[in-house]
XYZ file of C-alpha atoms in Angstrom:
95
model
C 0.032 0.103 -0.277
C 2.857 2.503 0.590
C 4.030 1.719 -2.901
C 0.415 2.672 -4.148
C 0.782 6.572 -1.906
C 3.887 6.469 -3.595
C 3.318 6.305 -7.125
C 0.091 8.739 -6.442
C 2.720 10.925 -4.115
C 4.675 11.589 -7.465
C 1.792 12.064 -9.977
C 1.075 14.457 -7.774
C 4.352 16.047 -8.149
C 4.020 15.675 -11.693
C 0.865 17.426 -12.299
C 1.854 20.366 -9.892
C 5.303 20.996 -11.882
C 2.889 21.197 -15.154
C 0.800 23.201 -13.592
C 3.554 25.480 -12.960
C 5.495 25.421 -15.846
C 1.926 26.247 -17.943
C 1.686 29.252 -15.973
C 4.946 30.715 -16.340
C 4.496 29.981 -20.266
C 1.368 31.648 -20.336
C 2.756 34.891 -18.135
C 6.169 34.737 -20.629
C 3.621 34.302 -23.902
C 1.208 36.855 -22.720
C 4.448 39.514 -21.987
C 5.510 38.462 -25.506
C 8.658 36.967 -23.911
C 7.874 33.322 -25.768
C 6.262 33.239 -29.546
C 3.540 30.851 -30.313
C 4.550 30.727 -33.634
C 7.631 28.912 -33.047
C 7.124 25.314 -33.350
C 9.332 24.260 -30.275
C 7.240 26.683 -27.883
C 4.030 25.902 -29.515
C 4.522 21.940 -29.260
C 5.237 22.617 -25.303
C 2.150 25.004 -25.127
C -0.091 23.416 -27.199
C 0.840 19.827 -24.933
C 0.609 21.656 -21.444
C -3.052 22.628 -22.402
C -3.965 18.910 -23.544
C -2.578 17.627 -20.527
C -4.251 20.626 -17.953
C -7.442 21.063 -19.737
C -9.555 17.998 -18.014
C -8.320 19.705 -14.678
C -9.330 23.495 -15.845
C -12.111 22.826 -17.528
C -14.685 21.846 -14.638
C -13.476 24.324 -12.655
C -13.762 26.974 -15.761
C -17.544 26.077 -15.682
C -18.040 26.747 -11.938
C -15.755 29.989 -11.053
C -17.149 33.121 -12.201
C -15.530 35.269 -15.136
C -13.237 37.555 -13.688
C -11.955 39.192 -16.739
C -8.293 38.450 -17.654
C -7.809 36.743 -14.042
C -7.728 32.814 -14.328
C -8.249 31.103 -11.323
C -8.738 27.670 -12.307
C -4.953 27.106 -11.906
C -4.391 28.269 -8.446
C -7.909 26.006 -7.518
C -5.677 22.765 -8.904
C -2.752 23.677 -7.135
C -4.206 24.298 -3.925
C -6.304 20.384 -4.310
C -2.988 19.025 -5.168
C -1.507 20.436 -1.697
C -4.496 19.282 -0.156
C -4.218 15.967 -1.243
C -0.656 15.783 -0.511
C -1.976 16.835 3.404
C -4.478 14.389 3.141
C -2.233 11.379 2.402
C 1.058 12.695 4.570
C -1.757 12.940 7.846
C -3.402 9.466 6.918
C -0.720 7.350 5.930
C -0.416 5.535 8.891
C -4.034 4.170 8.572
C -3.002 2.393 5.483
C -0.568 -0.449 6.958
């Protein structure tokens, strides 16, 4: 059971870094530091969008429109932190 919890923690870590990379890339694209017309940047950007859209889409339906501010990545990061805390605090019950 401990192996399963470690795998879940690994997946949460990977999703955490994908969300952080997506947020940073969105800032760099909006400030025109990165250009989506470059093939390498476009592949990374669209790949991150495809991976993270299943997490963002339900949250975007629930959250009200905030103009240019997107809160879905913040909610996903808070959810990941909450899952990590739940796993860490309840790991003794899985033995």
